[in-house]
Coordinates of N, CA, C and O and ligand atoms in Angstrom, one line a residue:
X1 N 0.8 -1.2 0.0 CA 0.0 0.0 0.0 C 0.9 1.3 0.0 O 1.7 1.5 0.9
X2 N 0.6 2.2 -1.1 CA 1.7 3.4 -0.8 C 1.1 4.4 0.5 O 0.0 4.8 0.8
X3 N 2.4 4.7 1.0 CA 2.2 5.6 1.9 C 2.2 7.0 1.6 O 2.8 7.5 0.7
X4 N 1.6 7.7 2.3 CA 1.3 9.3 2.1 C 1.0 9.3 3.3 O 0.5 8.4 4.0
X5 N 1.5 11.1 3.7 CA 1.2 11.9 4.7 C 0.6 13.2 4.6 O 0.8 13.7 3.4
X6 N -0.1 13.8 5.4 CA -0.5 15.0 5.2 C -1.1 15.7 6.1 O -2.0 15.1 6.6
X7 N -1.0 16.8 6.8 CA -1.1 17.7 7.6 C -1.5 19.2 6.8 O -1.6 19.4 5.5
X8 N -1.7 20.0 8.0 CA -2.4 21.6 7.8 C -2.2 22.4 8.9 O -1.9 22.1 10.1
X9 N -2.3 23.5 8.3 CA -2.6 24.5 10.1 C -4.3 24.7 10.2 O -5.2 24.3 9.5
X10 N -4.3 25.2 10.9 CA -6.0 25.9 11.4 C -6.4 26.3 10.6 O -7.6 26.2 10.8
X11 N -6.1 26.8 9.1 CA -6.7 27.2 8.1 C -7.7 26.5 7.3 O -8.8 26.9 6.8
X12 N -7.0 24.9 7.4 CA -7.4 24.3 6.5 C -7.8 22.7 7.5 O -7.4 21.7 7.0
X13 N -8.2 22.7 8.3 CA -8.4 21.6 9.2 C -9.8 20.6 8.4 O -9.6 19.4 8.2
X14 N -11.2 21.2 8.0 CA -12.0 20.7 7.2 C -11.7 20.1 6.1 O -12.1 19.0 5.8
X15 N -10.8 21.0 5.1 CA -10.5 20.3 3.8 C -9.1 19.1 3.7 O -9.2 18.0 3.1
X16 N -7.7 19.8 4.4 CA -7.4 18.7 4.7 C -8.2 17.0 5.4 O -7.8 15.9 5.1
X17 N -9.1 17.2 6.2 CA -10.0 15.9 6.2 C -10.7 15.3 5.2 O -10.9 14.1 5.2
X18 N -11.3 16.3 4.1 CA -11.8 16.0 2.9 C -11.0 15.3 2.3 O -11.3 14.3 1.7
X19 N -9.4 16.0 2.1 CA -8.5 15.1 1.6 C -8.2 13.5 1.6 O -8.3 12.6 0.7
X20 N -7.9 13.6 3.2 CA -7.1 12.5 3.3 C -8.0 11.3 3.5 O -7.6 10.2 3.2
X21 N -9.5 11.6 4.0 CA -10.6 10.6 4.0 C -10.4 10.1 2.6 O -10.1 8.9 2.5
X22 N -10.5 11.2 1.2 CA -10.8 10.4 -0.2 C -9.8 9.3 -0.1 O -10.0 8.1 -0.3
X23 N -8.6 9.8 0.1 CA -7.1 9.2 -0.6 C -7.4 7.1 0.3 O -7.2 5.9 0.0
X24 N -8.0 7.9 1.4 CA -7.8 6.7 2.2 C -9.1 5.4 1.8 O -9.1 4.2 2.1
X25 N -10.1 6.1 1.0 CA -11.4 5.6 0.4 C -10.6 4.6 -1.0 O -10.9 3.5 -1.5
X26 N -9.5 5.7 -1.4 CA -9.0 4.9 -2.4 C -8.2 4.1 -2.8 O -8.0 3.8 -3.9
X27 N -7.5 3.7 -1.4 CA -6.9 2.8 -1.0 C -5.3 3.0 -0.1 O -4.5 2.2 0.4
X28 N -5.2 4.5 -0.4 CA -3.9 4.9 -0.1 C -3.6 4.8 1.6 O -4.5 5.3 2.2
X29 N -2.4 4.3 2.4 CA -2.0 4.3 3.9 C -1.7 5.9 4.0 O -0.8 6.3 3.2
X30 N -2.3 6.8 4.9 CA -2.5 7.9 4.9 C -2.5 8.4 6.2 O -3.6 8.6 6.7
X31 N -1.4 8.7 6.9 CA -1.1 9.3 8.4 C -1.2 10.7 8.1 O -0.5 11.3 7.2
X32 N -2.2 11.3 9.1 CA -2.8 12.7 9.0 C -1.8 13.3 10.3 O -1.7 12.5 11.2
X33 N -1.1 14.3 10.3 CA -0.2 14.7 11.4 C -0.9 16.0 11.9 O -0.4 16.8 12.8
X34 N -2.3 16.2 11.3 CA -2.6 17.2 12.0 C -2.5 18.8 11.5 O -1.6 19.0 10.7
X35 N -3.3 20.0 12.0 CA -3.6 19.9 12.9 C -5.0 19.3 13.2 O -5.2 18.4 12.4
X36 N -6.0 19.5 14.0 CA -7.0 19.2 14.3 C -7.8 20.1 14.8 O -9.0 20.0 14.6
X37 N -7.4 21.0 15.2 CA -8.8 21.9 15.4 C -8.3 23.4 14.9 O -7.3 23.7 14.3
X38 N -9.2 24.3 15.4 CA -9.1 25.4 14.5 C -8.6 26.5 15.4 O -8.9 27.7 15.2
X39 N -7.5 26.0 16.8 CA -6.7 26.5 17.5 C -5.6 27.0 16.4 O -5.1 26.2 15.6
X40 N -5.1 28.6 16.7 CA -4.2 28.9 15.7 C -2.8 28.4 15.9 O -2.4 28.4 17.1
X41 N -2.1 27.8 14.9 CA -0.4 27.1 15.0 C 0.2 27.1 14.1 O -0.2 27.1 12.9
X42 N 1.4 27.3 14.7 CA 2.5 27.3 13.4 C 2.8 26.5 11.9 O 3.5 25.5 12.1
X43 N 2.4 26.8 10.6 CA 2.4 25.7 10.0 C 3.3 25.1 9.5 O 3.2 24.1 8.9
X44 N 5.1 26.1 9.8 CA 6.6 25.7 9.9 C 6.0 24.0 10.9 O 6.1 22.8 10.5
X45 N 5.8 24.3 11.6 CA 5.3 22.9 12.6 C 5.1 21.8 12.1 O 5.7 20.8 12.6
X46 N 4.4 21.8 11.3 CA 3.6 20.6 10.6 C 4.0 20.0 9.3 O 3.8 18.8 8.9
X47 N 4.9 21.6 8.3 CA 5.7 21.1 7.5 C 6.8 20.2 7.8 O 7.0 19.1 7.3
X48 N 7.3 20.8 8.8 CA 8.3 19.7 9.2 C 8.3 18.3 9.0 O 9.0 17.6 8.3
X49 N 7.1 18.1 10.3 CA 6.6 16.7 10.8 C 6.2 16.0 9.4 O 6.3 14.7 9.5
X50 N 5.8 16.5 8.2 CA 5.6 16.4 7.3 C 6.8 15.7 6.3 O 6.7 14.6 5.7
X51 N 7.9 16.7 6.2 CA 9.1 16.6 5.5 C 10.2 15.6 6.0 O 11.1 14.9 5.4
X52 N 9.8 15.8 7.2 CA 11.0 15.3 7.8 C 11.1 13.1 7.1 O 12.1 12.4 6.8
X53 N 9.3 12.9 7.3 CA 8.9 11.1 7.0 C 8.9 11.6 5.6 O 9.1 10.6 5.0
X54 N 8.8 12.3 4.8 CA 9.0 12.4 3.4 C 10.5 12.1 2.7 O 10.8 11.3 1.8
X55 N 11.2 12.8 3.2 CA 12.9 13.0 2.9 C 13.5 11.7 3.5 O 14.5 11.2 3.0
X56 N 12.8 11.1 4.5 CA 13.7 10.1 5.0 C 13.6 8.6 4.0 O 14.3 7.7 3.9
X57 N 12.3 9.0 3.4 CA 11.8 7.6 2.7 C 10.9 6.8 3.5 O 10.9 5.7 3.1
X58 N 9.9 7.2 4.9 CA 9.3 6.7 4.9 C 7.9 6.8 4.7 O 7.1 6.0 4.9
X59 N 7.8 7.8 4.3 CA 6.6 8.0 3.4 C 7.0 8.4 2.4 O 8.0 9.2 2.5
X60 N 6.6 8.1 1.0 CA 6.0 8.0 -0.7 C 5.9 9.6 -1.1 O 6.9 10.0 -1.8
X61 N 5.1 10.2 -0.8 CA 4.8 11.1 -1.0 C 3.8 12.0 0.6 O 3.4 11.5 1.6
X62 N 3.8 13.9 0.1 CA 3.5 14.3 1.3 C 2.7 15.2 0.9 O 3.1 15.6 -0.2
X63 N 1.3 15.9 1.4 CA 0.3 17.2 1.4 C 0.1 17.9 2.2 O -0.5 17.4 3.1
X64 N 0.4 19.2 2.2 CA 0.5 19.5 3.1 C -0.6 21.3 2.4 O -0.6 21.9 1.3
X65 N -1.4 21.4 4.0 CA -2.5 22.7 3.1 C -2.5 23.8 4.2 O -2.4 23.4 5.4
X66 N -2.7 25.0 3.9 CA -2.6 26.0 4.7 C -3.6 27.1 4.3 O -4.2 26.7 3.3
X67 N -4.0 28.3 4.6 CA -4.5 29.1 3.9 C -4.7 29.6 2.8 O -5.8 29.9 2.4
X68 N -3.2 29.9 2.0 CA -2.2 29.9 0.7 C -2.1 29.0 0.0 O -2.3 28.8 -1.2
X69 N -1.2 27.9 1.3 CA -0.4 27.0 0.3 C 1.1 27.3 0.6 O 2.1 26.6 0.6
X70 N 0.9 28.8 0.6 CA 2.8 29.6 0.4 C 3.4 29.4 1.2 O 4.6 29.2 0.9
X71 N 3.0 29.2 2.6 CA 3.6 28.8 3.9 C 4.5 27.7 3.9 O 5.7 27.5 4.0
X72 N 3.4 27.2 3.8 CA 3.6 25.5 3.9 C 4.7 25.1 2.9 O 5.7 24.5 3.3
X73 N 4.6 25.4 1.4 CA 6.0 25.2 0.4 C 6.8 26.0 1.2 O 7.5 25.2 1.7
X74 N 7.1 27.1 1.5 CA 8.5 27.9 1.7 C 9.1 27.0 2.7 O 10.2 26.6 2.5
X75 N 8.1 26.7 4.1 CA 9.1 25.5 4.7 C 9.2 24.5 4.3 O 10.4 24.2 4.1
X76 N 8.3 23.5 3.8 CA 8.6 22.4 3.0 C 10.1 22.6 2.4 O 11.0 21.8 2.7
X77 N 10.2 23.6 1.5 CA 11.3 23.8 0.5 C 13.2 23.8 1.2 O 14.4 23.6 0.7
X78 N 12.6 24.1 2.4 CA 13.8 24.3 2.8 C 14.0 23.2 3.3 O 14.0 23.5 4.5
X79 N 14.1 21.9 3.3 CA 14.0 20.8 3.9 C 15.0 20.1 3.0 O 14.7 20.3 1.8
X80 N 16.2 19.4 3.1 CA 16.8 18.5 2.3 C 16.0 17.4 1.4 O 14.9 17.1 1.8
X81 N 16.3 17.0 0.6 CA 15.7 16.2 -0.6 C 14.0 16.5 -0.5 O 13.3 15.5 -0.5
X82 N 13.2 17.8 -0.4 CA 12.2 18.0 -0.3 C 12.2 18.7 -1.5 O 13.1 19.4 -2.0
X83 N 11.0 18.6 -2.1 CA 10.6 19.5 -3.3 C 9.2 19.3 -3.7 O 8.5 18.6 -4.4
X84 N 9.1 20.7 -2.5 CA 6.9 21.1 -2.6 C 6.9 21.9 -3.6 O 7.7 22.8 -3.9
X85 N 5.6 21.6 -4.1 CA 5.2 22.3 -5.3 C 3.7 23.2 -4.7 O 2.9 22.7 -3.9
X86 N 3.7 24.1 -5.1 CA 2.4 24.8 -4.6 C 1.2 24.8 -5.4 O 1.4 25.4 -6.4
X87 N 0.0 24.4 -5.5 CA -0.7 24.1 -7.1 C -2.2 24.7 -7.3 O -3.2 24.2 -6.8
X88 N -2.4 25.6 -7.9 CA -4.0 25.6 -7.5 C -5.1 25.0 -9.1 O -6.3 25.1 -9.4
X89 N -3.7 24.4 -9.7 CA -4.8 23.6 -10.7 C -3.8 22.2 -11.4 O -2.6 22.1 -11.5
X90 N -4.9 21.4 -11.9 CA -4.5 20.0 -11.9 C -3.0 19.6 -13.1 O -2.2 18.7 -12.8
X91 N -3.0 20.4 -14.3 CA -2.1 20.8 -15.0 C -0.9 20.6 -14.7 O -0.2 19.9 -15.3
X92 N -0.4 21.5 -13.1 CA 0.4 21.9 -13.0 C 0.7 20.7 -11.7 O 1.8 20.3 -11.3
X93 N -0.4 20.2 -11.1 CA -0.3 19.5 -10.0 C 0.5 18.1 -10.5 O 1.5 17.6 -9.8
X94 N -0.2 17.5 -12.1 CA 0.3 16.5 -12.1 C 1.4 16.6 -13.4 O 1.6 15.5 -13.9
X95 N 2.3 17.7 -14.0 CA 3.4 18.1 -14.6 C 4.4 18.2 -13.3 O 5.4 17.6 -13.4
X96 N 4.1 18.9 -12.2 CA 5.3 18.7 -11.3 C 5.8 17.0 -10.8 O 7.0 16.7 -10.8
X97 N 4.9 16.3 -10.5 CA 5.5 15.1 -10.6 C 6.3 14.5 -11.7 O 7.5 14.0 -11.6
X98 N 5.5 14.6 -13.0 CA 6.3 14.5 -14.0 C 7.8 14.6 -14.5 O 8.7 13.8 -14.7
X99 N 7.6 15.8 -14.4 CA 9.3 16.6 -14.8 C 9.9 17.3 -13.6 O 11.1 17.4 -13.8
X100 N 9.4 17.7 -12.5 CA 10.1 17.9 -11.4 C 10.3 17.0 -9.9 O 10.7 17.3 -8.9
X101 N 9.9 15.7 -10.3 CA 10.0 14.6 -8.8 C 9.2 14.9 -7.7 O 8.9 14.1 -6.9
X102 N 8.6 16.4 -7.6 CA 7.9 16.5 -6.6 C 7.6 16.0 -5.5 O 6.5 15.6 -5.9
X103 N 7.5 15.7 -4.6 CA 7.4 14.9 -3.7 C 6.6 15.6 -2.6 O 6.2 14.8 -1.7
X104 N 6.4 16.9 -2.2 CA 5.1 17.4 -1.4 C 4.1 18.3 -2.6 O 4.6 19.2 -3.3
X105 N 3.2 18.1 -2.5 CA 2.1 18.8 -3.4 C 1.6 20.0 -1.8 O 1.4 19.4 -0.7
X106 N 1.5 21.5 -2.0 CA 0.9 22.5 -1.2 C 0.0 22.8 -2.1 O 0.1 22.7 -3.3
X107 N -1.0 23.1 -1.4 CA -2.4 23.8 -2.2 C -2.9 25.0 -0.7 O -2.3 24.9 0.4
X108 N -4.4 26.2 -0.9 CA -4.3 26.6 0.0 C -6.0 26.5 0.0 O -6.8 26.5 -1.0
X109 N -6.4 26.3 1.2 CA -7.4 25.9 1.7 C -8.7 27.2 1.3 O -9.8 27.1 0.9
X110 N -8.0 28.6 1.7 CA -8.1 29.7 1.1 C -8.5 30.2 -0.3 O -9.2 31.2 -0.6
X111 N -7.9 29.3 -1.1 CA -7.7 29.7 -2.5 C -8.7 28.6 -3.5 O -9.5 29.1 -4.3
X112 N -8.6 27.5 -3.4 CA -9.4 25.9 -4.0 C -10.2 25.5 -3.0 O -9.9 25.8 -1.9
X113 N -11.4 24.8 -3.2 CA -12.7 24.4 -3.3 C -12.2 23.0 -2.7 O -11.1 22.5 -2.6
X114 N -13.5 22.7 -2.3 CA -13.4 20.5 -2.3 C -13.3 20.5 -3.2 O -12.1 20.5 -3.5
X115 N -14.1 20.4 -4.2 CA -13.7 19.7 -5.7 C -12.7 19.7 -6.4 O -12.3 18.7 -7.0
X116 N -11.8 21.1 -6.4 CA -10.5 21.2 -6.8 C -9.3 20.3 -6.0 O -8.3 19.9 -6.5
X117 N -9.8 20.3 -4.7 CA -8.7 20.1 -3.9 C -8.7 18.2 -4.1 O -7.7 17.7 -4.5
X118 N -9.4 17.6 -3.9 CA -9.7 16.1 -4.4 C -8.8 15.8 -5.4 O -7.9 15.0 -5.5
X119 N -9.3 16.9 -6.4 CA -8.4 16.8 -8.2 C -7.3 17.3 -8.0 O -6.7 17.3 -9.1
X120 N -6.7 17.6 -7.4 CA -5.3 18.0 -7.0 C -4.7 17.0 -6.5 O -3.9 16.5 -7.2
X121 N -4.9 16.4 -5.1 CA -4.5 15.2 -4.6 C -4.2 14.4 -6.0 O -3.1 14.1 -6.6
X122 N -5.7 14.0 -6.4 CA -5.4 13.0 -7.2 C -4.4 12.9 -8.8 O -3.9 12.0 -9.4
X123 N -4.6 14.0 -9.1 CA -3.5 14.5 -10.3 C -2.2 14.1 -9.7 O -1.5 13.3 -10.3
X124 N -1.6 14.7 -8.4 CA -0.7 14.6 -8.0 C 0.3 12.8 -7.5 O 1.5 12.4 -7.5
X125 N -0.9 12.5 -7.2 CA -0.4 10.8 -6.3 C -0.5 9.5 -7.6 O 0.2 8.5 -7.6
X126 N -1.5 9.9 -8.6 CA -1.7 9.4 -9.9 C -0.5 9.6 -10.9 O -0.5 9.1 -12.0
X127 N 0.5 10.5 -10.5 CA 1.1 10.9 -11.5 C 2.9 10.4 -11.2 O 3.3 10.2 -10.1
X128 N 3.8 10.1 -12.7 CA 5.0 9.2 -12.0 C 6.3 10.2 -12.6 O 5.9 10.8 -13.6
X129 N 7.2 10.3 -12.2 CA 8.4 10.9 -12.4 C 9.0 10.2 -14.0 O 9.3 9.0 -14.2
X130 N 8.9 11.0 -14.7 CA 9.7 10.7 -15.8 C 10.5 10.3 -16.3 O 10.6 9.5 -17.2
X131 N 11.6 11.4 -15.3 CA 13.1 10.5 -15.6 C 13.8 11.5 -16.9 O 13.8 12.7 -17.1
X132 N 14.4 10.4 -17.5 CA 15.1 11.0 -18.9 C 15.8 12.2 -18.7 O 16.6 12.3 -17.8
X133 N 15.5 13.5 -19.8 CA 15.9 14.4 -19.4 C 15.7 15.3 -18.3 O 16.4 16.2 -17.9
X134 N 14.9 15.0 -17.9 CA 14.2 15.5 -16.6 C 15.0 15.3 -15.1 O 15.0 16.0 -14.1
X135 N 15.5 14.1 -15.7 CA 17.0 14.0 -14.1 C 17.8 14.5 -13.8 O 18.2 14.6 -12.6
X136 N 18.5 15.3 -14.9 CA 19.7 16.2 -14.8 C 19.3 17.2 -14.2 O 20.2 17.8 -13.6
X137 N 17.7 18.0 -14.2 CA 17.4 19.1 -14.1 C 16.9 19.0 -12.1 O 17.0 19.9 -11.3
X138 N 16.6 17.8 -12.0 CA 15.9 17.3 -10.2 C 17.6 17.4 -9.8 O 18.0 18.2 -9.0
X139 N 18.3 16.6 -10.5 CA 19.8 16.5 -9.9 C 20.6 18.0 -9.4 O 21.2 18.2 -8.3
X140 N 20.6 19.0 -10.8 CA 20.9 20.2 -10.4 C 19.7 20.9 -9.2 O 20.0 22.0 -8.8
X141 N 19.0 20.5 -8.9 CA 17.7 21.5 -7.7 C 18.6 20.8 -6.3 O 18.7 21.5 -5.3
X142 N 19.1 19.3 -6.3 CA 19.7 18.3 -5.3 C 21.1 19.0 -5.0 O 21.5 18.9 -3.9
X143 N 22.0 19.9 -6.3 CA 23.4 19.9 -6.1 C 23.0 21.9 -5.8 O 23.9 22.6 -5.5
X144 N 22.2 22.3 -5.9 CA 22.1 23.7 -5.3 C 22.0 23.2 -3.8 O 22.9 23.5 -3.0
X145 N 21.1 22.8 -3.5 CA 20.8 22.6 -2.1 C 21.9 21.9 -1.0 O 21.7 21.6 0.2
X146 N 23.0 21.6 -2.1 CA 24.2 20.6 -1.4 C 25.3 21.5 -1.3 O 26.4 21.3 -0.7
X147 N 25.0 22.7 -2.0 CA 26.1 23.8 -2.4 C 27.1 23.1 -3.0 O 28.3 22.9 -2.4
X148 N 26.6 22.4 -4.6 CA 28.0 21.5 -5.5 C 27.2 21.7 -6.3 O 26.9 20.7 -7.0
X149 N 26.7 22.8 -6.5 CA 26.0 23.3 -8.2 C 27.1 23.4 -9.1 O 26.9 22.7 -10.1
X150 N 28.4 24.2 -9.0 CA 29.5 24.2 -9.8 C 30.1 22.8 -10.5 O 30.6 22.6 -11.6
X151 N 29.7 21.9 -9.5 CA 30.4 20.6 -10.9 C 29.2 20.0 -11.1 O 29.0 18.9 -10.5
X152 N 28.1 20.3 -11.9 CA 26.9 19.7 -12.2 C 26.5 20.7 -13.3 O 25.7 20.3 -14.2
X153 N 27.0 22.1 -13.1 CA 26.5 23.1 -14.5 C 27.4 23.0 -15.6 O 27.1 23.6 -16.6
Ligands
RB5_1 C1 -2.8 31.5 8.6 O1 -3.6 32.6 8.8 C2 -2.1 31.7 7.2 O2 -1.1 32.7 7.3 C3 -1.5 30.4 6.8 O3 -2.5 29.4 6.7 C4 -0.9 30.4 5.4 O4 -1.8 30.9 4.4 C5 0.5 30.9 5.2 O5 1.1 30.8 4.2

């Protein structure tokens, strides 16, 4: 069963449940990290908790939703072998897996609907890394973040 994780701040506590209920309706192992109620919290917090079982390999893939969305990628982003994509349409949700490896999809609770946010998930978890020329380009986003961009350009 693939694993996925997914968390929110207070913004988005309803629709993140919308989420992770579908994913889990459709067969996916789906640990929700929270938060749970609509007490205000940090969403650096949750990205973390999020990034941290993403980057290590033991979760597949990670979603993580906030008011924006923007929060949640900017920490995500700063995370070693992390690479959140922010999405507010299916296009782009399931082209970042494609050609960029993606591995956290951000959307904002604020900004997409249920119905969009469902089709985001699913564009996103439906969709497989390419490869080909597309590796050299994931590999250079890996050798900036390692500061050894110079022998890779
Ligand atoms: C919380 O009010 C809001 O700032 C947060 O959910 C998110 O949109 C930040 O990027």
């Amino acid at each position: 069963m693939r694993k996925l994780i997914i968390g929110c701040d207070h913004a988005a506590v309803e629709l993140k449940g919308q989420v992770r209920d579908h994913l889990i309706a459709r067969g996916f192992d789906v640990e929700d990290v929270g938060t749970f109620t609509s007490d205000s919290c940090n969403y650096p917090v949750i990205a973390h908790k999020v990034c941290e079982k993403v980057a290590s390999g033991e979760k597949e893939l990670g979603i993580l939703v906030c008011g924006t969305g923007i929060g949640m990628s900017m920490a995500a982003n700063k995370h070693r072998g992390i690479r959140a994509a922010c999405c507010s349409d299916t296009f782009s949700a399931r082209l970042t897996r494609l050609h960029n490896d993606a591995n956290v999809l951000c959307f904002g609770a604020r900004v997409v609907g249920m119905g969009l946010a469902l089709d985001l998930a699913d564009a996103f978890v439906d969709a497989d890394f390419e490869g080909g020329k597309h590796q050299k380009r994931v590999d250079m986003i890996t050798a900036i973040e390692k500061g050894a961009f110079e022998e890779l350009a």
